[in-house]
Short mmCIF file of C-alpha atoms and ligand atoms in Angstrom, two decimals:
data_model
loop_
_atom_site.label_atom_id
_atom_site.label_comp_id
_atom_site.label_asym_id
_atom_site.label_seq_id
_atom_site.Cartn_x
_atom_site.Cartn_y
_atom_site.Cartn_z
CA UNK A 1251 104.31 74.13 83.84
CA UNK A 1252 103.62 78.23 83.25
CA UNK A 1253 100.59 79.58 84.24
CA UNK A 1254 99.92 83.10 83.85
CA UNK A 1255 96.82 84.04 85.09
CA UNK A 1256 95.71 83.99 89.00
CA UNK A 1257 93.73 85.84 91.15
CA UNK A 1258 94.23 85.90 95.60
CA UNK A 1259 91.83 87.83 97.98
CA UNK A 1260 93.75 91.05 96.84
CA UNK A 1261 91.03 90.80 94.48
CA UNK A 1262 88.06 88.35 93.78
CA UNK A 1263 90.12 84.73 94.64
CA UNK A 1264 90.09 82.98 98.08
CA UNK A 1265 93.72 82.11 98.54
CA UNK A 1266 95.89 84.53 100.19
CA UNK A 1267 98.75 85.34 97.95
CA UNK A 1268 100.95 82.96 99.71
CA UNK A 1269 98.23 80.72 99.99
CA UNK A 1270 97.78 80.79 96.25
CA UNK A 1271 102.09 80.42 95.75
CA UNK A 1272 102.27 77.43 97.85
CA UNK A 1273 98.85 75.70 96.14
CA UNK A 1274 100.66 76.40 92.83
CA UNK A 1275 103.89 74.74 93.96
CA UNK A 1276 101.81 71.87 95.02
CA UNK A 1277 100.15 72.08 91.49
CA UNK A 1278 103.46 71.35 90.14
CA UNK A 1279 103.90 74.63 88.71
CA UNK A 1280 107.40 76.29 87.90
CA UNK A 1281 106.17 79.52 86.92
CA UNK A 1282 103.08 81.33 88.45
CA UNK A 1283 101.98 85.34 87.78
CA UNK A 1284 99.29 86.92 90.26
CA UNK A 1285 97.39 89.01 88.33
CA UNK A 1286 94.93 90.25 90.63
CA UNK A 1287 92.31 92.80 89.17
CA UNK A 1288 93.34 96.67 89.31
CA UNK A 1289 95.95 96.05 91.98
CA UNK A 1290 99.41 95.28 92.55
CA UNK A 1291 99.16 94.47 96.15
CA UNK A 1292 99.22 91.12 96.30
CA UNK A 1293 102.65 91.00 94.86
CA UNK A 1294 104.90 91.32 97.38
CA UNK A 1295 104.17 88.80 99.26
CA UNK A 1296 103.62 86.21 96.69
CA UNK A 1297 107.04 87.26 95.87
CA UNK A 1298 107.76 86.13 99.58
CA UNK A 1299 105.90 83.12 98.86
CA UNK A 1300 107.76 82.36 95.92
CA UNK A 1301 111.10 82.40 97.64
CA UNK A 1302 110.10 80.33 99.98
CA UNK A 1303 108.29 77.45 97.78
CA UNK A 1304 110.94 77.92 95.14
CA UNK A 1305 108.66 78.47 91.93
CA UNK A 1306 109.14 81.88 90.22
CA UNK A 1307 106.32 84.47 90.37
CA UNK A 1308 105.39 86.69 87.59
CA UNK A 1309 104.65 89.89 88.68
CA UNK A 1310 101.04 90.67 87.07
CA UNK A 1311 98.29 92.67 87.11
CA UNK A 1312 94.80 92.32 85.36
CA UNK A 1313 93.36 95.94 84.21
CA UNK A 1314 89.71 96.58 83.34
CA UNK A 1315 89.28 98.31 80.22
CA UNK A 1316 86.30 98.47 77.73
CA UNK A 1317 85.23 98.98 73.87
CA UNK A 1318 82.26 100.34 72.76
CA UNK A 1319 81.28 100.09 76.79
CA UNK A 1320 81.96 96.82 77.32
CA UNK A 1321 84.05 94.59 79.59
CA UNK A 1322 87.50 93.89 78.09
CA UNK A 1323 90.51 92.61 80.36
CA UNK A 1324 94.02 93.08 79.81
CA UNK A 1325 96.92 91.37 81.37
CA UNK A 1326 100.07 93.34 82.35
CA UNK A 1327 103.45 91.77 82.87
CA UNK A 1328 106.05 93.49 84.63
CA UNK A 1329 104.40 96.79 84.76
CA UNK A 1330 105.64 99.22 87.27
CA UNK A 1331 103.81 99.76 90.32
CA UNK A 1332 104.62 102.97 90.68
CA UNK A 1333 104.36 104.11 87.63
CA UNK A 1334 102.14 107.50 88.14
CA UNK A 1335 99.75 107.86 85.16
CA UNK A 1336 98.97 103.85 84.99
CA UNK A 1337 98.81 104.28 89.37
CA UNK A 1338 96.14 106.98 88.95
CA UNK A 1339 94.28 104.83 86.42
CA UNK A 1340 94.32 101.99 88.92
CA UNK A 1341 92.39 104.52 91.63
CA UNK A 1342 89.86 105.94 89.16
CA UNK A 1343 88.99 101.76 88.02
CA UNK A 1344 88.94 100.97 92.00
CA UNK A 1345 86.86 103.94 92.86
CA UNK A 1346 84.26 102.88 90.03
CA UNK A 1347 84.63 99.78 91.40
CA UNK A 1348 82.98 100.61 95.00
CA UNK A 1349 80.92 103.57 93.33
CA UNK A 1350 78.90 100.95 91.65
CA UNK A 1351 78.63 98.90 94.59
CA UNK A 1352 75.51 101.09 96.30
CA UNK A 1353 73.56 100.87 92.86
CA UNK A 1354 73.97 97.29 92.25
CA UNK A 1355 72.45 96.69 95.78
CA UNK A 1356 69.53 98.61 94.80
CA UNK A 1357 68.78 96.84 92.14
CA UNK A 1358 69.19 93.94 93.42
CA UNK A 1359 66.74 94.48 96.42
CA UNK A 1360 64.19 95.92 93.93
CA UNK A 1361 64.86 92.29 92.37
CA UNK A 1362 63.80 90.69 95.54
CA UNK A 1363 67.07 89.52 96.46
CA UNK A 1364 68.09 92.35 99.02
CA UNK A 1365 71.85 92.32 100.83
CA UNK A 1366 73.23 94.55 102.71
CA UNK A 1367 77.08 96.56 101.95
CA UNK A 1368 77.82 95.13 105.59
CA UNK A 1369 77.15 91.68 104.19
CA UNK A 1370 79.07 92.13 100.88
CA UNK A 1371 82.30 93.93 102.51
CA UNK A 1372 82.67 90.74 104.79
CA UNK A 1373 83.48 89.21 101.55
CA UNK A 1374 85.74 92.54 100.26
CA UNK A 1375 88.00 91.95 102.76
CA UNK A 1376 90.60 93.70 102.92
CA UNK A 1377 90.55 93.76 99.18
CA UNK A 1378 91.23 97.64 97.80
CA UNK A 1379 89.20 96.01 94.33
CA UNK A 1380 85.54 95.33 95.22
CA UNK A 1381 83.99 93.20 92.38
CA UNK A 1382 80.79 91.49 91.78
CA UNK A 1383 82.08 88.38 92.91
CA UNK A 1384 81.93 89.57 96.55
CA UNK A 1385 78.31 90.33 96.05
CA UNK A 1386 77.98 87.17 94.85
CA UNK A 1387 79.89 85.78 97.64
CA UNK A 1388 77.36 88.11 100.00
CA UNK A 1389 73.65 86.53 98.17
CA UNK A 1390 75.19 82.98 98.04
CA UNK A 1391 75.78 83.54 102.27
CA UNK A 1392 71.96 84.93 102.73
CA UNK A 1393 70.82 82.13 101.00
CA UNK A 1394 69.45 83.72 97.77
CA UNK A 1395 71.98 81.75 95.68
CA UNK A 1396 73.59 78.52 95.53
CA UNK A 1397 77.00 79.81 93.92
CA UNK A 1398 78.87 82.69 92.09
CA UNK A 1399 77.61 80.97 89.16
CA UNK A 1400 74.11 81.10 90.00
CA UNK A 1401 74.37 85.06 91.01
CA UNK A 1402 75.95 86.00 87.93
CA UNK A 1403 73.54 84.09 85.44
CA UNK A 1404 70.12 85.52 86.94
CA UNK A 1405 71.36 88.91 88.22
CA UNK A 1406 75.14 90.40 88.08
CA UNK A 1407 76.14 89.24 84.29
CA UNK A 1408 77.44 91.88 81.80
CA UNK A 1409 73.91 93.28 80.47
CA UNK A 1410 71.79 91.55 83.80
CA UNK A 1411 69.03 92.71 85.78
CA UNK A 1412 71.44 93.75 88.36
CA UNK A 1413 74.41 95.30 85.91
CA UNK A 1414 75.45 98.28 86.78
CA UNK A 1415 78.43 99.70 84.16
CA UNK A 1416 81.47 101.38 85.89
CA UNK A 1417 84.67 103.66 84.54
CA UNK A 1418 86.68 101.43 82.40
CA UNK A 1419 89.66 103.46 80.02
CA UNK A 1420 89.25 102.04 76.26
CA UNK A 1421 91.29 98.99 75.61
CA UNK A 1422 93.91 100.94 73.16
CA UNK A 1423 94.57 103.35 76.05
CA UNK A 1424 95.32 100.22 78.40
CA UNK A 1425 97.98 99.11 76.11
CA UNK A 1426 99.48 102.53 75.83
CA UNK A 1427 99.43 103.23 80.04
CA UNK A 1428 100.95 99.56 80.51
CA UNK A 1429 103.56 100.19 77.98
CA UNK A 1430 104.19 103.30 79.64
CA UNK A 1431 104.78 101.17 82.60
CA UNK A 1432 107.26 99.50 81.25
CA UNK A 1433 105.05 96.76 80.63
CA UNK A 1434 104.31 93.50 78.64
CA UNK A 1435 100.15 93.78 77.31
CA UNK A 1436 98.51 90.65 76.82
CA UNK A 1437 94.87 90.66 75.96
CA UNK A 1438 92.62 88.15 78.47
CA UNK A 1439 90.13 85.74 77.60
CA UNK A 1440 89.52 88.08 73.91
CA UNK A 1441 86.31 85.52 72.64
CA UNK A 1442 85.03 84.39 76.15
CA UNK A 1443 81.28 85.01 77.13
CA UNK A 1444 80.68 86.22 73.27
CA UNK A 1445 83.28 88.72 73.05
CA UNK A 1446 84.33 87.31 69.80
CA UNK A 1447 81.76 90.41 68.15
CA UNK A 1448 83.55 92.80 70.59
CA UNK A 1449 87.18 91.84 69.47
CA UNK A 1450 87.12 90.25 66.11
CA UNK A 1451 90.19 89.98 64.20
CA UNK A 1452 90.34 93.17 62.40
CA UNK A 1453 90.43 94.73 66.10
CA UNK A 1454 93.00 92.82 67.56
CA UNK A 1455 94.87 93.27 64.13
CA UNK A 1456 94.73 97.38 65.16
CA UNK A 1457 95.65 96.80 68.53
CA UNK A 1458 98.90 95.39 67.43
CA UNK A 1459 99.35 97.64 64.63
CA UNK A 1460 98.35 100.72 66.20
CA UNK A 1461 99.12 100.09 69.65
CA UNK A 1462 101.98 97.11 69.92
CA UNK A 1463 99.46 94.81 71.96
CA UNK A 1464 102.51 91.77 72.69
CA UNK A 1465 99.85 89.08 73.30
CA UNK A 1466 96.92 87.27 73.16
CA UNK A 1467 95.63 84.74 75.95
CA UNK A 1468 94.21 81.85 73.62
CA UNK A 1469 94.05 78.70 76.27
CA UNK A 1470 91.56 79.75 78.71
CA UNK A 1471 88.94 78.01 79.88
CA UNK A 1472 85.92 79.76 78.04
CA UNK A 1473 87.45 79.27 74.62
CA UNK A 1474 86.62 75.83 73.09
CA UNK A 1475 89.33 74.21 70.68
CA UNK A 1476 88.03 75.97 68.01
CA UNK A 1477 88.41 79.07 69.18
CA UNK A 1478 91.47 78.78 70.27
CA UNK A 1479 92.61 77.27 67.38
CA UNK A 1480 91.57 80.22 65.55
CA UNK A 1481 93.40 82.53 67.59
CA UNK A 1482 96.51 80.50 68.04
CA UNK A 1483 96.64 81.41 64.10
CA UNK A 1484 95.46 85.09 64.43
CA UNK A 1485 99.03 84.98 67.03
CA UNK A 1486 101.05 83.81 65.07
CA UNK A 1487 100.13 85.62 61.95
CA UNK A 1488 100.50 88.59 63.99
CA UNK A 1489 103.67 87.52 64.95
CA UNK A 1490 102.25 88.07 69.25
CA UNK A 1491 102.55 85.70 72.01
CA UNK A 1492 100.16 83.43 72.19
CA UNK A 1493 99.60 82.63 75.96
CA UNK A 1494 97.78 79.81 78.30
CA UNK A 1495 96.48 79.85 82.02
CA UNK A 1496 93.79 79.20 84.40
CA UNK A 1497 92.28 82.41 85.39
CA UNK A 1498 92.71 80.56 89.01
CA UNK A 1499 90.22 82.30 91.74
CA UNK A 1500 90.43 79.15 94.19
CA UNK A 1501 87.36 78.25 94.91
CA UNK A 1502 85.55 81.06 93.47
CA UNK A 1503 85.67 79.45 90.23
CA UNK A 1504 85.12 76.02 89.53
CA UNK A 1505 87.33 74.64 86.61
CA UNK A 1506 89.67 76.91 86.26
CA UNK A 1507 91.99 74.84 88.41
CA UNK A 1508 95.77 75.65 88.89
CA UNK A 1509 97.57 74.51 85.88
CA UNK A 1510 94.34 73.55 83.67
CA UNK A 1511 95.98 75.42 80.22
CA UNK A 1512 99.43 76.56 80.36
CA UNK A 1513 102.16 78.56 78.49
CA UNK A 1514 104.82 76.77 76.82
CA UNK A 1515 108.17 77.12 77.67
CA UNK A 1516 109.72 79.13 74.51
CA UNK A 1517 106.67 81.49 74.42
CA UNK A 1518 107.22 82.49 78.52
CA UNK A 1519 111.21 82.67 77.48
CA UNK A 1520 109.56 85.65 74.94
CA UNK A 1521 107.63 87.12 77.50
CA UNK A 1522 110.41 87.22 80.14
CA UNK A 1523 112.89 89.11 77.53
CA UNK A 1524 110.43 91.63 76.60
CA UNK A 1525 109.81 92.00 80.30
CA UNK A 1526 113.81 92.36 80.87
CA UNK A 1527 114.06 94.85 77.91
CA UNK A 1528 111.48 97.01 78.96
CA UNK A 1529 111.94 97.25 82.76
CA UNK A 1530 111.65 100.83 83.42
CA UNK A 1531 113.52 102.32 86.36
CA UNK A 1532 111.32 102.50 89.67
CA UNK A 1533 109.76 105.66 90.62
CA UNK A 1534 109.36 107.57 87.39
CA UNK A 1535 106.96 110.23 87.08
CA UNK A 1536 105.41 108.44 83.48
CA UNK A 1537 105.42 111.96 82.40
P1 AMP B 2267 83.92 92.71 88.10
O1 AMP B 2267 85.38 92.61 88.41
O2 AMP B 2267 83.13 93.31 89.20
O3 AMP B 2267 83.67 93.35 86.76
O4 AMP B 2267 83.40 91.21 87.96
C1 AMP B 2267 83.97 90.37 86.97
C2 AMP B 2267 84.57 89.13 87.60
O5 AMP B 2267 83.53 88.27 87.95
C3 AMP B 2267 85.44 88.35 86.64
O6 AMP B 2267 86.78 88.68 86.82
C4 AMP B 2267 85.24 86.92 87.07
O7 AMP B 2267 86.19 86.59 88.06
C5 AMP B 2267 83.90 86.91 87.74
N1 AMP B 2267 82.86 86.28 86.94
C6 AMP B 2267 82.32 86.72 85.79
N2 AMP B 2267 81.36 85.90 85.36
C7 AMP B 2267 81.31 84.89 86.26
C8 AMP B 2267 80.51 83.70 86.37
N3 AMP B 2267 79.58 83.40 85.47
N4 AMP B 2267 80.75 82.90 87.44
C9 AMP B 2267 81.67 83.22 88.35
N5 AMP B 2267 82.44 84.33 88.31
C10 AMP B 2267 82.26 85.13 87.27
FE1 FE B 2268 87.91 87.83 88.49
FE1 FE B 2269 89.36 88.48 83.25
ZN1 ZN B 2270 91.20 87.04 85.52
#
């Protein structure tokens, strides 16, 4: 079993990277890719991890981009970490990522359902990418919430009484700064939480044509068989991977368990030779 999509405390999961490795070894997994959000530093040590278990990591990252100012994700594969121009991306996302962190607190004691940043960086960690599931994390601890869930339907949602909109790059430039990277773009969760209007097929037809986008994710938990039906055709018509996985935050998200959709074997076998092919050499300048 392949799954491609995972998030540790690096970001906005609860298992450590290892943590998550070993949990996915248990899962039955042969194949696992941390794709934490905006950061690469989980990786070496689920690398560790994966040594150790003996199940392969994928080494992924998940970057925030937008359209028409909205939230669109997109999954790298094999990028370079030290790629410069997609590194100094990664700071300006992370840096509108605790920016927005002050404002959303505002609102959100103007709302009536005050916490402090003391109470939401207990939950940040040692995370560099603050997200609103650590606010979450922060209202469900003072009581003002039962779960994530519940904090993101009445107040931190995209377009909620507590949204606050941060820098995002457009989604065409993402593909274009992980290519420069050296690496493989797969678009996340495209029609999830109504983003079907955002990305219909005529987009995701010019993000292939225009920018080589080399995948879609089409088994993920908040597409139902139809839609991924439909987009398991829009793939293959387009001739791009057509990808499965859990979008895995432990127990930050409840079913989206290890191994709940997965990729299959020949489509991974893809993945890993466009990986291989593009694999730039460590330390360029991306200039
Ligand atoms: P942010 O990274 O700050 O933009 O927050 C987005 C993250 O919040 C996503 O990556 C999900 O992990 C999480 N999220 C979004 N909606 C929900 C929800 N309804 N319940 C739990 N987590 C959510
Ligand atoms: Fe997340
Ligand atoms: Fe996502
Ligand atoms: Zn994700």
């Amino acid at each position: 079993m392949i799954d491609l999509h995972t998030h540790s405390v690096v970001s906005d999961g609860t298992d450590t990277p290892a943590e998550l490795v070993a949990n996915a070894a248990a899962a039955g997994l042969a194949v696992v890719a941390l794709t934490d959000h905006d950061t690469f530093d989980g990786l070496p040590e689920a690398r560790a991890a994966g040594e150790r278990v003996g199940i392969e990591v994928v080494p992924g990252m998940e970057l925030s981009c937008s359209r028409q100012h909205q939230s669109v994700h997109l999954l790298a594969y094999g990028a370079d970490p030290e790629d410069l121009a997609l590194a100094e991306e990664l700071a300006m996302v992370r840096g509108g990522r605790t920016g927005r962190l002050r404002p959303v607190l505002a609102k959100l004691a103007e709302l009536g359902v005050p916490v402090s940043e003391e109470e939401v960086l207990v939950f940040v960690g040692s995370s560099p990418s603050v997200g609103r599931p650590h606010i979450a994390d922060a209202m469900v601890a003072a009581g003002h919430v039962l779960d994530r869930t519940e904090a993101f339907d009445r107040f931190l949602a995209d377009g909620g009484p507590a949204h606050v909109a941060r820098y995002a790059i457009d989604i065409g430039r993402g593909v274009d700064l992980v290519h420069g990277a050296g690496g493989v773009a797969v678009i996340a969760h495209p029609w999830g939480r109504g983003r079907e209007h955002l990305l219909p097929p005529s987009i995701l037809t010019e993000l292939v044509a225009e920018h080589g986008l080399d995948g879609i994710e089409v088994d993920h938990q908040d597409h139902d068989p139809d839609t991924r039906a439909t987009l398991r055709r829009l793939a293959d018509r387009l001739g791009v991977l057509a990808t499965g996985s859990s979008d895995y935050h432990g127990t930050g998200k409840v079913d989206h368990d290890l191994g709940v959709n997965t990729t299959d074997p020949e489509t991974y076998a893809r993945l890993r030779s466009m990986i291989s092919q593009r694999a730039p050499a460590t330390g360029r300048t991306g200039g």
